[in-house]
Short mmCIF file of C-alpha atoms and ligand atoms in Angstrom, two decimals:
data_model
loop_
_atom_site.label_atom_id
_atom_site.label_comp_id
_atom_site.label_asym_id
_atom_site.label_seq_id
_atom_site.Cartn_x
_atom_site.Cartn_y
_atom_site.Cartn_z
CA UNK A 2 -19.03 -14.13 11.80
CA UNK A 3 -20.14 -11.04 10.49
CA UNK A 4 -17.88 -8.02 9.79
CA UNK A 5 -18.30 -4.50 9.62
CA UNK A 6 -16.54 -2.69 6.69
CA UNK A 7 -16.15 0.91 5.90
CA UNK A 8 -16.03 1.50 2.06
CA UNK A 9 -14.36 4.61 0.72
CA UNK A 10 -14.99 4.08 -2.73
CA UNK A 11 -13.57 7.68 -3.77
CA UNK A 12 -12.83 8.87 -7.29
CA UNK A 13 -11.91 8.10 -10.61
CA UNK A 14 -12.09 4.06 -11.39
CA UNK A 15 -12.21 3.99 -7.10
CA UNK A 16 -15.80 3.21 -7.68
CA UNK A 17 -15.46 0.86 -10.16
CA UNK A 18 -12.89 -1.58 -8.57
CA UNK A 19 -14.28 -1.67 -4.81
CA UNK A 20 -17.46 -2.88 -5.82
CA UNK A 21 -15.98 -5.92 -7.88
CA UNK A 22 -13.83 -6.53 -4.51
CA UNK A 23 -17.39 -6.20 -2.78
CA UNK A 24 -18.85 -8.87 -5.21
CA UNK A 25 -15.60 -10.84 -4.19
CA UNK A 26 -16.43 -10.51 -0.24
CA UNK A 27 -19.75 -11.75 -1.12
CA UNK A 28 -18.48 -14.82 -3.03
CA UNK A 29 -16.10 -15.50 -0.11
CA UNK A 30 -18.65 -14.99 2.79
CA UNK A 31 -20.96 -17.81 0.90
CA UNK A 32 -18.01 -19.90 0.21
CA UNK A 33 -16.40 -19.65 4.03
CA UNK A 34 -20.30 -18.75 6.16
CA UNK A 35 -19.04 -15.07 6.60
CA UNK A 36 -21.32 -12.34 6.53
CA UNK A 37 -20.79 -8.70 5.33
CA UNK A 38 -22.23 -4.81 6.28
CA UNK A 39 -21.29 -1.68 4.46
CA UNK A 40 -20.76 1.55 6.06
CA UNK A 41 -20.16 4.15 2.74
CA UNK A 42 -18.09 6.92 3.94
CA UNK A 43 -17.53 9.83 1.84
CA UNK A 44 -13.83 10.98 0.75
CA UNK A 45 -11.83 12.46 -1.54
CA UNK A 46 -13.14 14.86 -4.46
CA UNK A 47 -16.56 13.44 -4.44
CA UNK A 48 -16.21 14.78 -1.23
CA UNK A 49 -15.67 18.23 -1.99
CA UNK A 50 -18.02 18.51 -4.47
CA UNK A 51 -20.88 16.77 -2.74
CA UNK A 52 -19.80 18.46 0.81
CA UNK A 53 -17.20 20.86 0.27
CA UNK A 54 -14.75 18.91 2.43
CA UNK A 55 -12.41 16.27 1.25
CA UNK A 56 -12.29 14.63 4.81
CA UNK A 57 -15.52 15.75 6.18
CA UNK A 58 -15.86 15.85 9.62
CA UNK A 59 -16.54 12.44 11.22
CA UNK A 60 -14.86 10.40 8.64
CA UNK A 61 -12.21 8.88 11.05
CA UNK A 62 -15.27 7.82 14.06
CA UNK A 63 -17.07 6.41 11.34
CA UNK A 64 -14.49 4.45 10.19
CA UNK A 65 -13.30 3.69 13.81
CA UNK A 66 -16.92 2.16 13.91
CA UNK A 67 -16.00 -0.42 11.74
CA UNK A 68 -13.62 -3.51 11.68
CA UNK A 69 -11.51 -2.50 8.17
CA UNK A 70 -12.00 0.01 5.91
CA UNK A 71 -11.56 -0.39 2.43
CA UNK A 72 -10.36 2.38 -0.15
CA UNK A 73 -10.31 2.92 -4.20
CA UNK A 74 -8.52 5.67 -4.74
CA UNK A 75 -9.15 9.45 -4.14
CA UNK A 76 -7.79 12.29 -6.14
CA UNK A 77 -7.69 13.73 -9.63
CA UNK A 78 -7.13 16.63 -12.43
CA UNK A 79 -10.47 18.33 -11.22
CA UNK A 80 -8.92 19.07 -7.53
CA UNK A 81 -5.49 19.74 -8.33
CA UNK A 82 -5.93 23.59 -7.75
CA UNK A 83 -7.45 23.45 -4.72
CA UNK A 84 -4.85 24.28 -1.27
CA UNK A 85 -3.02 22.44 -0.02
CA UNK A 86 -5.81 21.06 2.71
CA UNK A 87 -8.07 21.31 0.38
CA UNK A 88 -7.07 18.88 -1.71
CA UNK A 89 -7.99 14.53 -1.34
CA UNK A 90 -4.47 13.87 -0.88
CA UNK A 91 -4.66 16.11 2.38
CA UNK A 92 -7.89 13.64 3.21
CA UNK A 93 -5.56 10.35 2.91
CA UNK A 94 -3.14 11.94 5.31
CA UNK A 95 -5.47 12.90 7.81
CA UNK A 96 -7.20 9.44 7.71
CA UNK A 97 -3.83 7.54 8.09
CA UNK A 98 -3.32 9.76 10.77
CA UNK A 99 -6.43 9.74 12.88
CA UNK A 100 -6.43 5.94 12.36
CA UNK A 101 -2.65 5.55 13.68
CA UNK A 102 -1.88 3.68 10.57
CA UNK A 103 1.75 3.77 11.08
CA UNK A 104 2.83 0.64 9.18
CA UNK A 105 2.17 0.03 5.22
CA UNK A 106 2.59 -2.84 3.93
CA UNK A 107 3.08 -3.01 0.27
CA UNK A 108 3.90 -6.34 -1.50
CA UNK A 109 5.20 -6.44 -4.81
CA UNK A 110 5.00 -10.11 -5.70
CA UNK A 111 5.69 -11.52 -9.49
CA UNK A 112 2.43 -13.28 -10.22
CA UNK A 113 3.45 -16.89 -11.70
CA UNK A 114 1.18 -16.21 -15.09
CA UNK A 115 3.03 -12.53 -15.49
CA UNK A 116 6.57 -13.38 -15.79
CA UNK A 117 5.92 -11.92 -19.13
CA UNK A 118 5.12 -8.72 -17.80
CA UNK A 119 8.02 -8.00 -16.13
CA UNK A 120 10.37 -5.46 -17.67
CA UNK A 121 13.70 -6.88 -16.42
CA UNK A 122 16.00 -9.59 -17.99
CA UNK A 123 14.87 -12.52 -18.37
CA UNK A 124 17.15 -14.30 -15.95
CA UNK A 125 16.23 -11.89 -13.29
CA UNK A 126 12.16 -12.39 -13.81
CA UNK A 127 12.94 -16.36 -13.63
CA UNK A 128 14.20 -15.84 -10.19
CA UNK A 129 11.12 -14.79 -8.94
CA UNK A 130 9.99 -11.45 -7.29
CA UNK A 131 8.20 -11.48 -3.83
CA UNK A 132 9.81 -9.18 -1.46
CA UNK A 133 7.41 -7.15 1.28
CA UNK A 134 7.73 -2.83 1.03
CA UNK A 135 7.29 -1.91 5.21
CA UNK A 136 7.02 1.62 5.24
CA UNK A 137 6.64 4.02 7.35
CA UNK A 138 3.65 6.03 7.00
CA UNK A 139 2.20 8.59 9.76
CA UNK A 140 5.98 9.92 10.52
CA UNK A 141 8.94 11.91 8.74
CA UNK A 142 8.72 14.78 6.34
CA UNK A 143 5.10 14.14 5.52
CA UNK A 144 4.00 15.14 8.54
CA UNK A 145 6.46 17.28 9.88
CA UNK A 146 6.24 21.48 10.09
CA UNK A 147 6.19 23.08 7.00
CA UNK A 148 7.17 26.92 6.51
CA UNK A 149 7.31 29.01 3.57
CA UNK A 150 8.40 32.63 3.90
CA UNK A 151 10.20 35.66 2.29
CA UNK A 152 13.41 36.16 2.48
CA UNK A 153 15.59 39.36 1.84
CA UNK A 154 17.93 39.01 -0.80
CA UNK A 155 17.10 34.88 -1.52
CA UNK A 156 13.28 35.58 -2.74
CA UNK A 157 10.88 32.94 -0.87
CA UNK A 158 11.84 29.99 0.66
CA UNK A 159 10.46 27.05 2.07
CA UNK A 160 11.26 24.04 4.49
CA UNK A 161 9.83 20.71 5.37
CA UNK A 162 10.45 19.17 8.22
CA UNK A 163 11.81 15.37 8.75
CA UNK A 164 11.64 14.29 12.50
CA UNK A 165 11.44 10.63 13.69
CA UNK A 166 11.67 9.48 17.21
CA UNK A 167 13.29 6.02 18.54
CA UNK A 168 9.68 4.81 19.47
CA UNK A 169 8.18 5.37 16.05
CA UNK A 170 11.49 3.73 14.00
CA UNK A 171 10.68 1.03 17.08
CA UNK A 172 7.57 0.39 16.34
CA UNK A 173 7.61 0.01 12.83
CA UNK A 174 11.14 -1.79 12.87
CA UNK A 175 9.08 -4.51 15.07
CA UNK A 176 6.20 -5.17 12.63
CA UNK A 177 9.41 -5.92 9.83
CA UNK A 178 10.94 -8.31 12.22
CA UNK A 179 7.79 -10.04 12.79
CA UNK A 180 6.78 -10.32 9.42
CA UNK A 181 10.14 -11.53 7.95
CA UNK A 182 9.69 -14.29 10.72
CA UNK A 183 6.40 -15.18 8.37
CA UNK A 184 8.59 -15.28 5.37
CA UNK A 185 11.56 -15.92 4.14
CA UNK A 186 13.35 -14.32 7.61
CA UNK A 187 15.13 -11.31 6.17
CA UNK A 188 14.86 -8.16 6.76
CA UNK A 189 16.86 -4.85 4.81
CA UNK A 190 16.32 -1.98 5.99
CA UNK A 191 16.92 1.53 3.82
CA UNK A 192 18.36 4.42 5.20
CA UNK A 193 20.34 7.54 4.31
CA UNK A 194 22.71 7.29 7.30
CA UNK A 195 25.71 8.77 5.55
CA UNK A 196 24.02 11.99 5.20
CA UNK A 197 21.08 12.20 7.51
CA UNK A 198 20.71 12.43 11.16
CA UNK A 199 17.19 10.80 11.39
CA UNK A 200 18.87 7.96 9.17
CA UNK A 201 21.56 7.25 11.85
CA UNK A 202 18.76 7.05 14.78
CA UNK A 203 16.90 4.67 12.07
CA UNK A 204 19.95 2.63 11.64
CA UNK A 205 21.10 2.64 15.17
CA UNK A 206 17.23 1.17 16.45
CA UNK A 207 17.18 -1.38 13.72
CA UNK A 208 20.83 -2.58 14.75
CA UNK A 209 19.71 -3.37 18.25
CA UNK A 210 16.57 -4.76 17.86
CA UNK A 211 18.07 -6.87 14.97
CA UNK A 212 20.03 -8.45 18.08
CA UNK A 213 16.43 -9.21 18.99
CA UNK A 214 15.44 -11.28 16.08
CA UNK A 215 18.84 -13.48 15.75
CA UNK A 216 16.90 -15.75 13.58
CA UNK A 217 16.23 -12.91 10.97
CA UNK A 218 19.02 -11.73 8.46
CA UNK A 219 19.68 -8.19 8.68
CA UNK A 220 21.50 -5.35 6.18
CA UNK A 221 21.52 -1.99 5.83
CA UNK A 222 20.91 -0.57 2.49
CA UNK A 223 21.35 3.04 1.43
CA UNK A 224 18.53 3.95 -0.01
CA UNK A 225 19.87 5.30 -3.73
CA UNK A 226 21.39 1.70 -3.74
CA UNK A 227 18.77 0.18 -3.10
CA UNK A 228 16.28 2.05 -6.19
CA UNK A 229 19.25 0.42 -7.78
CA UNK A 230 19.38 -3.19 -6.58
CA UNK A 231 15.62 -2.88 -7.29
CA UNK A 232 15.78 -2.98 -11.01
CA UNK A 233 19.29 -5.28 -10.53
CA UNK A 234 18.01 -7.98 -8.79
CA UNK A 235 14.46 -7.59 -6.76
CA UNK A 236 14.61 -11.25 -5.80
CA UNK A 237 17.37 -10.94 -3.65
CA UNK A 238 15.13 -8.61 -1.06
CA UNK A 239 12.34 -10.12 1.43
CA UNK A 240 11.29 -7.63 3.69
CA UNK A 241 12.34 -4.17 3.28
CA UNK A 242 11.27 -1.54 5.96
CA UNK A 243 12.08 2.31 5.26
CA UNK A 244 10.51 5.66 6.13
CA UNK A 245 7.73 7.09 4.94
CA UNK A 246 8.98 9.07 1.64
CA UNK A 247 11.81 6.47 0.86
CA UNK A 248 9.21 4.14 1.19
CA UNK A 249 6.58 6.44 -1.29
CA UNK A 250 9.50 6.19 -3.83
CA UNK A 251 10.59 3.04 -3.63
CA UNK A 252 7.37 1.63 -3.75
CA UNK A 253 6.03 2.86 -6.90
CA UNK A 254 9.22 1.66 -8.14
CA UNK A 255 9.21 -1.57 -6.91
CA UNK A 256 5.32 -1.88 -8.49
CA UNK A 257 6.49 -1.65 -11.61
CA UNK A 258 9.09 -4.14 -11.69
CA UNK A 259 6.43 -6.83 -11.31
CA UNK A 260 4.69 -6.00 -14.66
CA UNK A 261 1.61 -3.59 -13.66
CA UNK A 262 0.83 -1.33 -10.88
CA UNK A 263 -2.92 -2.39 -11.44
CA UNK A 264 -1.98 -5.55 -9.65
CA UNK A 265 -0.86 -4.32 -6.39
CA UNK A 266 -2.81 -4.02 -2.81
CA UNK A 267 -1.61 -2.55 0.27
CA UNK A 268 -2.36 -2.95 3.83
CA UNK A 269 -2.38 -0.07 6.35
CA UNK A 270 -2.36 -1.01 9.90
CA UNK A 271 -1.76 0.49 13.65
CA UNK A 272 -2.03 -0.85 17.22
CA UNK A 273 -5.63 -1.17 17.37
CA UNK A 274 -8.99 -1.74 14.70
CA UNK A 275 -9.53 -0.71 11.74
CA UNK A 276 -6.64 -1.57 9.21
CA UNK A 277 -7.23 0.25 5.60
CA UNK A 278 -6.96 -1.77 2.57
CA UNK A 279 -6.23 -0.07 -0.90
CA UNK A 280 -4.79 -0.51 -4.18
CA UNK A 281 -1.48 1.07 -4.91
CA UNK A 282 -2.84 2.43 -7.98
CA UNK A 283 -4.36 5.91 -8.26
CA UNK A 284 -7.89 6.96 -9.50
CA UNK A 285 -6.75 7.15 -12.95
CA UNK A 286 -9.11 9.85 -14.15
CA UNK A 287 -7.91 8.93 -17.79
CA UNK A 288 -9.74 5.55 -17.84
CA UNK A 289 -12.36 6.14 -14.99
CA UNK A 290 -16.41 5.07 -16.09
CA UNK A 291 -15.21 2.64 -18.91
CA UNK A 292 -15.27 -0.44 -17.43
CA UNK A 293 -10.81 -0.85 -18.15
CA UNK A 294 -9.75 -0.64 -14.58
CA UNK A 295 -8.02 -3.41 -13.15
CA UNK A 296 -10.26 -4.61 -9.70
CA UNK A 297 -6.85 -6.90 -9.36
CA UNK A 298 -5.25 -4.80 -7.21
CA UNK A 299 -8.70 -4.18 -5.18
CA UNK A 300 -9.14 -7.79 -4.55
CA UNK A 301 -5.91 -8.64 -3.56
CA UNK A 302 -6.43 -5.99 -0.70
CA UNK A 303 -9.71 -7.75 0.19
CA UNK A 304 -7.12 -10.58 0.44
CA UNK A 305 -4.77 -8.68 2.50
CA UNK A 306 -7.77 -7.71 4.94
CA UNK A 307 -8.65 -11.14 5.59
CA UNK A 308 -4.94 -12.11 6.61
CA UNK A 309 -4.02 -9.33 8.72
CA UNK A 310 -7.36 -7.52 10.16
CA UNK A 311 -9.33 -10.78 10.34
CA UNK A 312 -6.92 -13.32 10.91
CA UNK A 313 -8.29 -15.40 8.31
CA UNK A 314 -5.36 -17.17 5.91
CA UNK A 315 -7.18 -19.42 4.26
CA UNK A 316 -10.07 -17.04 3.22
CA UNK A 317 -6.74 -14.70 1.77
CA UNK A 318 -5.41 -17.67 0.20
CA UNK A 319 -8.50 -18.64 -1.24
CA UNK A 320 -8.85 -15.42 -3.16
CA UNK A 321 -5.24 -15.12 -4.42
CA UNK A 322 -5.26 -18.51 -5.69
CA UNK A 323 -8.59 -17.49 -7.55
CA UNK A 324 -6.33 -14.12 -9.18
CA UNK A 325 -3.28 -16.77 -10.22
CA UNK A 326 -6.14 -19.43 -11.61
CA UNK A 327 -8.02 -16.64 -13.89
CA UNK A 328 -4.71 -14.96 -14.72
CA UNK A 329 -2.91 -18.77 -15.59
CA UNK A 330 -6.23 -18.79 -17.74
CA UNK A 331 -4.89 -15.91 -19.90
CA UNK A 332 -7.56 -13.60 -19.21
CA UNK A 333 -6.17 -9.90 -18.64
CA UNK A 334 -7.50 -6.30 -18.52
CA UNK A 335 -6.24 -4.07 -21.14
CA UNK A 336 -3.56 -2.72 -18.59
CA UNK A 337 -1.80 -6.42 -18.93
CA UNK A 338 -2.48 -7.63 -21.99
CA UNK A 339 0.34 -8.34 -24.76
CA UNK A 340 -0.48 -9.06 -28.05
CA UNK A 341 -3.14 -11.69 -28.64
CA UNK A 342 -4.55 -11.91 -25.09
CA UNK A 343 -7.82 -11.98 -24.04
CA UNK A 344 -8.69 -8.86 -22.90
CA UNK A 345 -11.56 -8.26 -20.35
CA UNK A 346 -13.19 -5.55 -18.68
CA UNK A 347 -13.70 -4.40 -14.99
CA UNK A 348 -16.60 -6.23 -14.81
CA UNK A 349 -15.68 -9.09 -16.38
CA UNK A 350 -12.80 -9.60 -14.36
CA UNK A 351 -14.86 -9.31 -11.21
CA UNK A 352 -17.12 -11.98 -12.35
CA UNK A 353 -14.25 -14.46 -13.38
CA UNK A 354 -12.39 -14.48 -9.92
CA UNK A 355 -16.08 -14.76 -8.24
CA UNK A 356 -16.57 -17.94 -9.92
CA UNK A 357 -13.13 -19.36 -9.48
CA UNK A 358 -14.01 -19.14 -6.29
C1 IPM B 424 0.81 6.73 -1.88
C2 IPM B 424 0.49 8.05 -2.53
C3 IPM B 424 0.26 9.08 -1.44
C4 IPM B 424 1.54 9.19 -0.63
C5 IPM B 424 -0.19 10.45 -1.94
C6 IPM B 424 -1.41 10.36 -2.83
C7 IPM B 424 -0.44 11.40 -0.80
O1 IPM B 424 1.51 8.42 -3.40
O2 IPM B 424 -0.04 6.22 -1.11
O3 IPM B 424 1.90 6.21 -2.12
O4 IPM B 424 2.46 9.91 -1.03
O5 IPM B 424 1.62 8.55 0.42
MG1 MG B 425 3.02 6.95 -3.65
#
């Protein structure tokens, strides 16, 4: 089969770490009899400077043209001044958008060989980490109105909006149920309903189509609780499904407790072709063109594309097994390393999980 794939390599290391995940595709198209073409699709910063647009026009057809797309990372120091729109965060919006990526999907798993790595107790990095982020991501105060104006006696103020309907907390509650039935069937789901009135329409969807998946364990958790169960006792959650800034938070949060943000992919899907695949991680201006970058992450969401835009398991399973066998190794990029590892390159780390596989 051959499959169509829209690379956004972007800025800072974004470059760096798609193209060992593209040397990874290659290795797993020989391996399984797939074949690979590249549509490059410009984005981000190197946007602006190369077009004056961070999300030039005709980015989202292009990428509709295509069965996944596949992102590094957009953004850095040099575009920070730029508007609002202006800016590559505005393009990563606007893509999620125009793609109807409404779900995220953002696993932070403990990887057997990092246990290490992991910042919490001991006892709690024994028990394992492996629970599935669902959030929310084309709805709530990212995209609701904004307003900024002057005020008479208060100077200027400003408001952003937070509006979610029952068939968007629907939707996205569905895709939680369905994966916990793929896992370890539970499902929390983080809310602010003692304050919020978009949290009690959240909670009140989730309780009734939790009647829908009797096989799946359900709880509520408020959402400061739960930032604080998350550095208590991760292994307790499976599948937790929030909106889209808890889930912004949270996320980053939850990265860390598995030892290194260079480590994690994420999936962004809708109703229909393409998905986007990215790393978690940012562009990382600080380390960009210097061959440190961790492609981990990168490859992982190669893996991620295979499983849920391709419906190809074992090809996903393949490559994650090749991560755990190079990382059981000891080999690690200087992001991982503790004293007395091996430390690798970009490259280099590319070219071991190629020939695992
Ligand atoms: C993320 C990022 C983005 C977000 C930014 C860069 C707009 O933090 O993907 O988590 O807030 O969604
Ligand atoms: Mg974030």
């Amino acid at each position: 089969m051959n499959y169509k794939i829209a690379l956004i390599r972007g800025d800072g290391i974004g470059p760096e770490v798609v193209e060992q995940a593209v040397l990874v595709m290659k290795a797993i198209g020989k391996k399984f009899g797939h074949t690979f073409t590249y549509e490059e699709i410009l984005m981000g910063g190197c946007a602006t400077d190369q077009v004056g647009k961070s999300y030039p026009d005709g980015t989202a057809e292009r990428c509709k043209a295509c069965d996944a797309v596949l992102l590094g990372a957009v953004g850095g120091p040099k575009w920070e001044g730029l508007s609002a729109q202006q800016r590559p965060e505005a393009a990563l919006l606007a893509i999620r958008r125009d793609l109807g990526l409404y779900a995220n999907l953002r696993p932070a798993t403990l990887r057997p060989a990092l246990t290490d790595a992991c910042p919490l107790k001991k006892e709690t990095a024994e028990k394992g980490i492996d629970l599935m982020m669902v959030r929310e991501l084309t709805g709530g105060i990212y995209f609701g109105k904004r307003d900024r104006y002057d005020t008479q006696d208060r100077g200027v103020e400003c408001t952003d909006l937070m509006a979610y309907s029952e068939k968007e907390i629907e939707r996205i509650g569905r895709r939680a149920f369905e994966l916990a039935r793929l896992r370890r069937h539970k499902v929390a789901s983080v809310d602010k309903a003692n304050v919020l009135e978009t949290s009690r329409l959240w909670r009140s969807v989730m309780h009734r189509l939790a009647e829908e998946y009797p096989d799946v364990a359900y709880s509520d958790v408020l959402v400061d609780n739960c930032a604080m169960q998350l550095v208590r006792d991760p292994g307790q959650f499976d599948v937790l499904v929030t909106e889209n800034m808890f889930g912004d938070i949270l996320s980053d949060e939850a990265s860390m407790v598995t030892g290194s943000i260079g480590l994690l992919p994420s999936a962004s899907i809708g109703d229909s072709a393409p998905g986007l695949y990215e790393p978690i991680h940012g562009s990382a201006p600080d380390i960009a063109g210097q061959d440190k970058a961790n492609p981990i992450a990168t490859i992982l969401s190669v893996a991620m594309m295979f499983r849920y835009s391709f419906q190809l398991p074992d090809e996903a399973t393949a490559i994650e097994a090749a991560v755990d066998g190079v990382l059981g190794e000891g080999w690690r990029t200087a992001d991982m390393a503790r004293m007395g590892e091996s430390v690798v390159g970009t490259c280099q780390m590319g070219k071991l999980i190629c020939q695992k596989l």
